[in-house]
Amino acid sequence: GAGVSQSPSNKVTEKGKDVELRCDPISGHTALYWYRQSLGQGLEFLIYFQGNSAPDKSGLPSDRFSAERTGGSVSTLTIQRTQQEDSAVYLCASSLSSTSGGNNEQFFGPGTRLTVL
Amino acid sequence: AQSVTQPDIHITVSEGASLELRCNYSYGATPYLFWYVQSPGQGLQLLLKYFSGDTLVQGIKGFEAEFKRSQSSFNLRKPSVHWSDAAEYFCAVAPDMNRDDKIIFGKGTRLHILP
């Protein structure tokens, strides 16, 4: 399809296990963002990619969280040794680079709902 | 630091009634402003955005928003809501769209529609 896709749509895991969440951005979009949405907390910025590099990792809540992007396309968010407080919806968005003229509207995927038991 | 405040966590209106969702931002210069909607089980969809020019912005689904610099506000309005408008609405600000900068979101306002 033409939109941002994320997989899996739902993930249930046990505390202490590692999880990988995947994001496929819109073709041609060089910027990619990860957000976390917890109940009643709005959207929390996690990390931003421009191409394969991550100029801004300031939102990653701990060193258990990491993300990579290869080929300027697909991105994977990895959470190691998951904790119950990691339970949330993880949203991915992509946009054209802002260097194209200040109109980098972000297009969001449907999210991955992570439940840590 | 830049911030976005949506003072109403929940709002309930009757179908056919008018709607106004409040949004205030904190930023020294004129930011870029957005409203997104998230319907149940769906991703976020952009309703409208303000970059410059006319302070009254028209969006999709009959929504509009007005940028008021003096009040640091960007309130979302709709003259007559439909049951399908029940969703969560997020106001967002991007301090400088010419940098590859993140968008800062408010905590959201959940809209409930009474039949």
mmCIF file of C-alpha atoms in Angstrom:
data_model
loop_
_atom_site.group_PDB
_atom_site.id
_atom_site.type_symbol
_atom_site.label_atom_id
_atom_site.label_comp_id
_atom_site.label_asym_id
_atom_site.label_seq_id
_atom_site.Cartn_x
_atom_site.Cartn_y
_atom_site.Cartn_z
ATOM 1 C CA GLY A 1 0.000 0.000 0.000
ATOM 2 C CA ALA A 2 0.930 3.661 -0.168
ATOM 3 C CA GLY A 3 0.873 4.406 3.562
ATOM 4 C CA VAL A 4 3.161 3.760 6.500
ATOM 5 C CA SER A 5 2.889 0.190 7.697
ATOM 6 C CA GLN A 6 3.900 -1.299 11.021
ATOM 7 C CA SER A 7 4.234 -4.846 12.233
ATOM 8 C CA PRO A 8 3.141 -6.589 14.268
ATOM 9 C CA SER A 9 -0.100 -4.809 15.004
ATOM 10 C CA ASN A 10 -0.199 -6.404 18.453
ATOM 11 C CA LYS A 11 2.558 -7.934 20.531
ATOM 12 C CA VAL A 12 2.199 -9.602 23.895
ATOM 13 C CA THR A 13 5.418 -10.540 25.638
ATOM 14 C CA GLU A 14 6.682 -11.562 29.035
ATOM 15 C CA LYS A 15 8.674 -9.271 31.240
ATOM 16 C CA GLY A 16 12.365 -9.572 30.519
ATOM 17 C CA LYS A 17 12.020 -10.657 26.909
ATOM 18 C CA ASP A 18 13.290 -8.619 23.940
ATOM 19 C CA VAL A 19 10.918 -7.342 21.246
ATOM 20 C CA GLU A 20 11.395 -5.891 17.784
ATOM 21 C CA LEU A 21 8.908 -3.552 16.179
ATOM 22 C CA ARG A 22 9.054 -2.817 12.478
ATOM 23 C CA CYS A 23 8.128 0.250 10.444
ATOM 24 C CA ASP A 24 7.899 0.529 6.654
ATOM 25 C CA PRO A 25 7.730 4.206 5.684
ATOM 26 C CA ILE A 26 6.173 5.680 2.597
ATOM 27 C CA SER A 27 8.431 5.147 -0.385
ATOM 28 C CA GLY A 28 10.645 8.181 -0.938
ATOM 29 C CA HIS A 29 10.261 9.556 2.567
ATOM 30 C CA THR A 30 13.704 10.153 4.021
ATOM 31 C CA ALA A 31 12.637 11.163 7.518
ATOM 32 C CA LEU A 32 11.275 8.580 9.957
ATOM 33 C CA TYR A 33 10.043 9.052 13.513
ATOM 34 C CA TRP A 34 9.146 6.758 16.384
ATOM 35 C CA TYR A 35 6.677 7.801 19.086
ATOM 36 C CA ARG A 36 5.219 6.074 22.104
ATOM 37 C CA GLN A 37 1.608 6.580 23.104
ATOM 38 C CA SER A 38 0.701 5.597 26.628
ATOM 39 C CA LEU A 39 -2.773 5.851 28.082
ATOM 40 C CA GLY A 40 -3.477 9.452 29.001
ATOM 41 C CA GLN A 41 0.046 10.571 28.118
ATOM 42 C CA GLY A 42 -0.273 11.744 24.551
ATOM 43 C CA LEU A 43 2.510 11.070 22.103
ATOM 44 C CA GLU A 44 6.055 10.830 23.395
ATOM 45 C CA PHE A 45 8.848 11.363 20.872
ATOM 46 C CA LEU A 46 11.431 8.579 20.922
ATOM 47 C CA ILE A 47 13.824 8.925 17.995
ATOM 48 C CA TYR A 48 14.135 10.493 14.574
ATOM 49 C CA PHE A 49 16.021 9.288 11.472
ATOM 50 C CA GLN A 50 17.146 11.260 8.466
ATOM 51 C CA GLY A 51 18.169 8.598 5.999
ATOM 52 C CA ASN A 52 20.032 5.972 8.001
ATOM 53 C CA SER A 53 21.387 8.322 10.643
ATOM 54 C CA ALA A 54 19.641 9.349 13.842
ATOM 55 C CA PRO A 55 20.348 13.008 14.623
ATOM 56 C CA ASP A 56 18.005 12.982 17.563
ATOM 57 C CA LYS A 57 17.833 10.086 20.027
ATOM 58 C CA SER A 58 16.861 12.301 22.904
ATOM 59 C CA GLY A 59 13.526 10.664 23.507
ATOM 60 C CA LEU A 60 14.705 7.111 24.078
ATOM 61 C CA PRO A 61 13.695 6.438 27.699
ATOM 62 C CA SER A 62 16.564 4.114 28.583
ATOM 63 C CA ASP A 63 19.475 2.178 27.122
ATOM 64 C CA ARG A 64 17.135 -0.794 26.741
ATOM 65 C CA PHE A 65 15.659 1.031 23.742
ATOM 66 C CA SER A 66 17.454 1.192 20.419
ATOM 67 C CA ALA A 67 16.504 1.702 16.807
ATOM 68 C CA GLU A 68 18.118 1.285 13.459
ATOM 69 C CA ARG A 69 17.274 2.046 9.895
ATOM 70 C CA THR A 70 18.842 0.363 6.906
ATOM 71 C CA GLY A 71 18.787 1.331 3.264
ATOM 72 C CA GLY A 72 17.027 4.553 4.133
ATOM 73 C CA SER A 73 13.778 2.653 4.380
ATOM 74 C CA VAL A 74 12.662 0.094 6.957
ATOM 75 C CA SER A 75 13.291 0.842 10.614
ATOM 76 C CA THR A 76 13.319 -1.481 13.616
ATOM 77 C CA LEU A 77 12.739 -0.394 17.193
ATOM 78 C CA THR A 78 14.165 -2.878 19.687
ATOM 79 C CA ILE A 79 13.296 -3.018 23.350
ATOM 80 C CA GLN A 80 15.517 -5.270 25.428
ATOM 81 C CA ARG A 81 14.537 -6.838 28.747
ATOM 82 C CA THR A 82 11.020 -5.450 28.498
ATOM 83 C CA GLN A 83 9.335 -4.062 31.597
ATOM 84 C CA GLN A 84 5.635 -3.624 32.294
ATOM 85 C CA GLU A 85 5.969 0.150 31.960
ATOM 86 C CA ASP A 86 6.993 -0.382 28.335
ATOM 87 C CA SER A 87 3.405 -1.363 27.538
ATOM 88 C CA ALA A 88 2.081 1.218 25.093
ATOM 89 C CA VAL A 89 1.252 1.812 21.465
ATOM 90 C CA TYR A 90 4.368 2.493 19.420
ATOM 91 C CA LEU A 91 3.726 4.738 16.434
ATOM 92 C CA CYS A 92 5.923 5.309 13.442
ATOM 93 C CA ALA A 93 5.686 8.263 11.070
ATOM 94 C CA SER A 94 7.514 9.287 7.944
ATOM 95 C CA SER A 95 7.915 12.496 5.990
ATOM 96 C CA LEU A 96 9.797 14.033 3.141
ATOM 97 C CA SER A 97 12.963 15.720 4.326
ATOM 98 C CA SER A 98 12.352 19.189 5.669
ATOM 99 C CA THR A 99 15.163 20.396 3.448
ATOM 100 C CA SER A 100 12.630 20.133 0.652
ATOM 101 C CA GLY A 101 11.068 23.324 1.887
ATOM 102 C CA GLY A 102 9.599 23.294 5.344
ATOM 103 C CA ASN A 103 6.545 21.235 4.671
ATOM 104 C CA ASN A 104 7.464 17.928 6.244
ATOM 105 C CA GLU A 105 4.000 16.710 7.150
ATOM 106 C CA GLN A 106 4.291 13.468 9.062
ATOM 107 C CA PHE A 107 2.250 10.481 7.953
ATOM 108 C CA PHE A 108 1.546 7.963 10.678
ATOM 109 C CA GLY A 109 1.255 4.210 10.667
ATOM 110 C CA PRO A 110 -1.464 2.349 12.598
ATOM 111 C CA GLY A 111 0.903 1.517 15.439
ATOM 112 C CA THR A 112 1.998 -1.587 17.325
ATOM 113 C CA ARG A 113 0.261 -2.255 20.618
ATOM 114 C CA LEU A 114 2.804 -3.763 23.004
ATOM 115 C CA THR A 115 1.658 -5.497 26.160
ATOM 116 C CA VAL A 116 4.263 -6.672 28.646
ATOM 117 C CA LEU A 117 2.912 -9.184 31.141
ATOM 118 C CA ALA B 1 11.324 24.684 26.061
ATOM 119 C CA GLN B 2 8.502 24.447 23.604
ATOM 120 C CA SER B 3 5.281 22.918 24.867
ATOM 121 C CA VAL B 4 1.718 22.310 23.811
ATOM 122 C CA THR B 5 -1.212 22.343 26.209
ATOM 123 C CA GLN B 6 -4.633 20.899 25.562
ATOM 124 C CA PRO B 7 -6.527 21.837 28.717
ATOM 125 C CA ASP B 8 -9.500 19.558 28.139
ATOM 126 C CA ILE B 9 -8.877 15.833 28.491
ATOM 127 C CA HIS B 10 -12.463 14.918 27.611
ATOM 128 C CA ILE B 11 -15.207 16.864 25.871
ATOM 129 C CA THR B 12 -18.772 15.702 25.273
ATOM 130 C CA VAL B 13 -21.094 17.387 22.788
ATOM 131 C CA SER B 14 -24.388 16.452 21.210
ATOM 132 C CA GLU B 15 -24.522 15.486 17.575
ATOM 133 C CA GLY B 16 -25.200 18.586 15.508
ATOM 134 C CA ALA B 17 -23.787 20.945 18.110
ATOM 135 C CA SER B 18 -20.770 23.146 17.527
ATOM 136 C CA LEU B 19 -17.337 22.198 18.786
ATOM 137 C CA GLU B 20 -14.228 24.017 19.915
ATOM 138 C CA LEU B 21 -11.123 22.204 21.142
ATOM 139 C CA ARG B 22 -8.531 24.339 22.821
ATOM 140 C CA CYS B 23 -4.795 24.355 22.198
ATOM 141 C CA ASN B 24 -2.148 26.657 23.619
ATOM 142 C CA TYR B 25 1.527 26.590 22.809
ATOM 143 C CA SER B 26 4.612 27.993 24.387
ATOM 144 C CA TYR B 27 7.226 29.233 21.964
ATOM 145 C CA GLY B 28 8.997 32.526 21.371
ATOM 146 C CA ALA B 29 8.470 32.812 17.648
ATOM 147 C CA THR B 30 5.625 31.736 15.403
ATOM 148 C CA PRO B 31 5.701 27.968 15.238
ATOM 149 C CA TYR B 32 4.192 25.601 12.734
ATOM 150 C CA LEU B 33 0.933 24.235 14.117
ATOM 151 C CA PHE B 34 -1.026 21.082 13.424
ATOM 152 C CA TRP B 35 -4.159 19.253 14.457
ATOM 153 C CA TYR B 36 -4.292 15.481 14.125
ATOM 154 C CA VAL B 37 -7.197 13.113 14.743
ATOM 155 C CA GLN B 38 -6.946 9.523 15.914
ATOM 156 C CA SER B 39 -10.048 7.432 15.490
ATOM 157 C CA PRO B 40 -10.377 4.234 17.525
ATOM 158 C CA GLY B 41 -7.871 1.652 16.325
ATOM 159 C CA GLN B 42 -6.538 3.992 13.647
ATOM 160 C CA GLY B 43 -3.340 5.895 13.122
ATOM 161 C CA LEU B 44 -3.121 9.639 13.337
ATOM 162 C CA GLN B 45 -4.506 11.625 10.444
ATOM 163 C CA LEU B 46 -3.657 15.244 9.741
ATOM 164 C CA LEU B 47 -6.725 17.487 9.907
ATOM 165 C CA LEU B 48 -5.059 20.789 9.116
ATOM 166 C CA LYS B 49 -1.876 22.780 9.531
ATOM 167 C CA TYR B 50 -0.759 26.373 9.820
ATOM 168 C CA PHE B 51 2.583 27.551 8.454
ATOM 169 C CA SER B 52 1.993 31.206 7.592
ATOM 170 C CA GLY B 53 -0.481 33.542 5.935
ATOM 171 C CA ASP B 54 -4.197 33.521 6.680
ATOM 172 C CA THR B 55 -4.695 32.769 10.358
ATOM 173 C CA LEU B 56 -7.929 30.881 9.715
ATOM 174 C CA VAL B 57 -7.075 27.482 8.302
ATOM 175 C CA GLN B 58 -9.515 25.096 6.692
ATOM 176 C CA GLY B 59 -9.000 21.377 7.024
ATOM 177 C CA ILE B 60 -10.607 18.110 6.114
ATOM 178 C CA LYS B 61 -13.926 16.818 7.425
ATOM 179 C CA GLY B 62 -15.301 20.340 7.890
ATOM 180 C CA PHE B 63 -12.808 21.371 10.572
ATOM 181 C CA GLU B 64 -11.111 24.729 10.828
ATOM 182 C CA ALA B 65 -8.625 26.297 13.231
ATOM 183 C CA GLU B 66 -7.625 29.834 13.995
ATOM 184 C CA PHE B 67 -4.129 30.934 14.941
ATOM 185 C CA LYS B 68 -4.160 33.763 17.475
ATOM 186 C CA ARG B 69 -0.673 35.017 18.153
ATOM 187 C CA SER B 70 -1.746 37.287 21.035
ATOM 188 C CA GLN B 71 -3.227 34.313 22.873
ATOM 189 C CA SER B 72 -0.680 31.705 21.726
ATOM 190 C CA SER B 73 -3.623 29.588 20.719
ATOM 191 C CA PHE B 74 -4.646 27.392 17.825
ATOM 192 C CA ASN B 75 -8.168 26.233 18.639
ATOM 193 C CA LEU B 76 -9.959 23.688 16.481
ATOM 194 C CA ARG B 77 -13.597 24.290 15.542
ATOM 195 C CA LYS B 78 -16.425 22.598 13.726
ATOM 196 C CA PRO B 79 -19.883 24.164 13.347
ATOM 197 C CA SER B 80 -21.829 20.898 13.542
ATOM 198 C CA VAL B 81 -20.352 17.610 14.744
ATOM 199 C CA HIS B 82 -21.267 14.176 13.463
ATOM 200 C CA TRP B 83 -21.187 10.916 15.418
ATOM 201 C CA SER B 84 -18.199 9.869 13.309
ATOM 202 C CA ASP B 85 -16.182 12.748 14.775
ATOM 203 C CA ALA B 86 -15.850 10.845 18.060
ATOM 204 C CA ALA B 87 -12.100 10.381 18.356
ATOM 205 C CA GLU B 88 -9.023 11.733 20.066
ATOM 206 C CA TYR B 89 -7.620 15.015 18.809
ATOM 207 C CA PHE B 90 -4.025 16.100 19.137
ATOM 208 C CA CYS B 91 -2.602 19.564 18.716
ATOM 209 C CA ALA B 92 1.058 19.702 17.742
ATOM 210 C CA VAL B 93 3.789 22.266 17.208
ATOM 211 C CA ALA B 94 6.989 22.180 15.186
ATOM 212 C CA PRO B 95 9.306 24.967 16.264
ATOM 213 C CA ASP B 96 11.246 25.153 13.035
ATOM 214 C CA MET B 97 10.249 23.207 9.974
ATOM 215 C CA ASN B 98 13.462 24.141 8.223
ATOM 216 C CA ARG B 99 15.345 21.941 10.620
ATOM 217 C CA ASP B 100 14.642 18.273 10.719
ATOM 218 C CA ASP B 101 13.025 18.688 14.069
ATOM 219 C CA LYS B 102 10.517 16.650 15.924
ATOM 220 C CA ILE B 103 6.915 17.679 16.329
ATOM 221 C CA ILE B 104 5.762 18.179 19.901
ATOM 222 C CA PHE B 105 2.303 16.844 20.638
ATOM 223 C CA GLY B 106 -0.205 17.780 23.274
ATOM 224 C CA LYS B 107 -1.702 15.090 25.478
ATOM 225 C CA GLY B 108 -4.872 14.991 23.434
ATOM 226 C CA THR B 109 -8.565 15.698 23.902
ATOM 227 C CA ARG B 110 -11.006 12.834 23.643
ATOM 228 C CA LEU B 111 -14.263 13.874 21.994
ATOM 229 C CA HIS B 112 -17.470 12.045 22.874
ATOM 230 C CA ILE B 113 -20.641 12.569 20.827
ATOM 231 C CA LEU B 114 -24.110 12.201 22.331
ATOM 232 C CA PRO B 115 -26.830 11.000 19.957
#
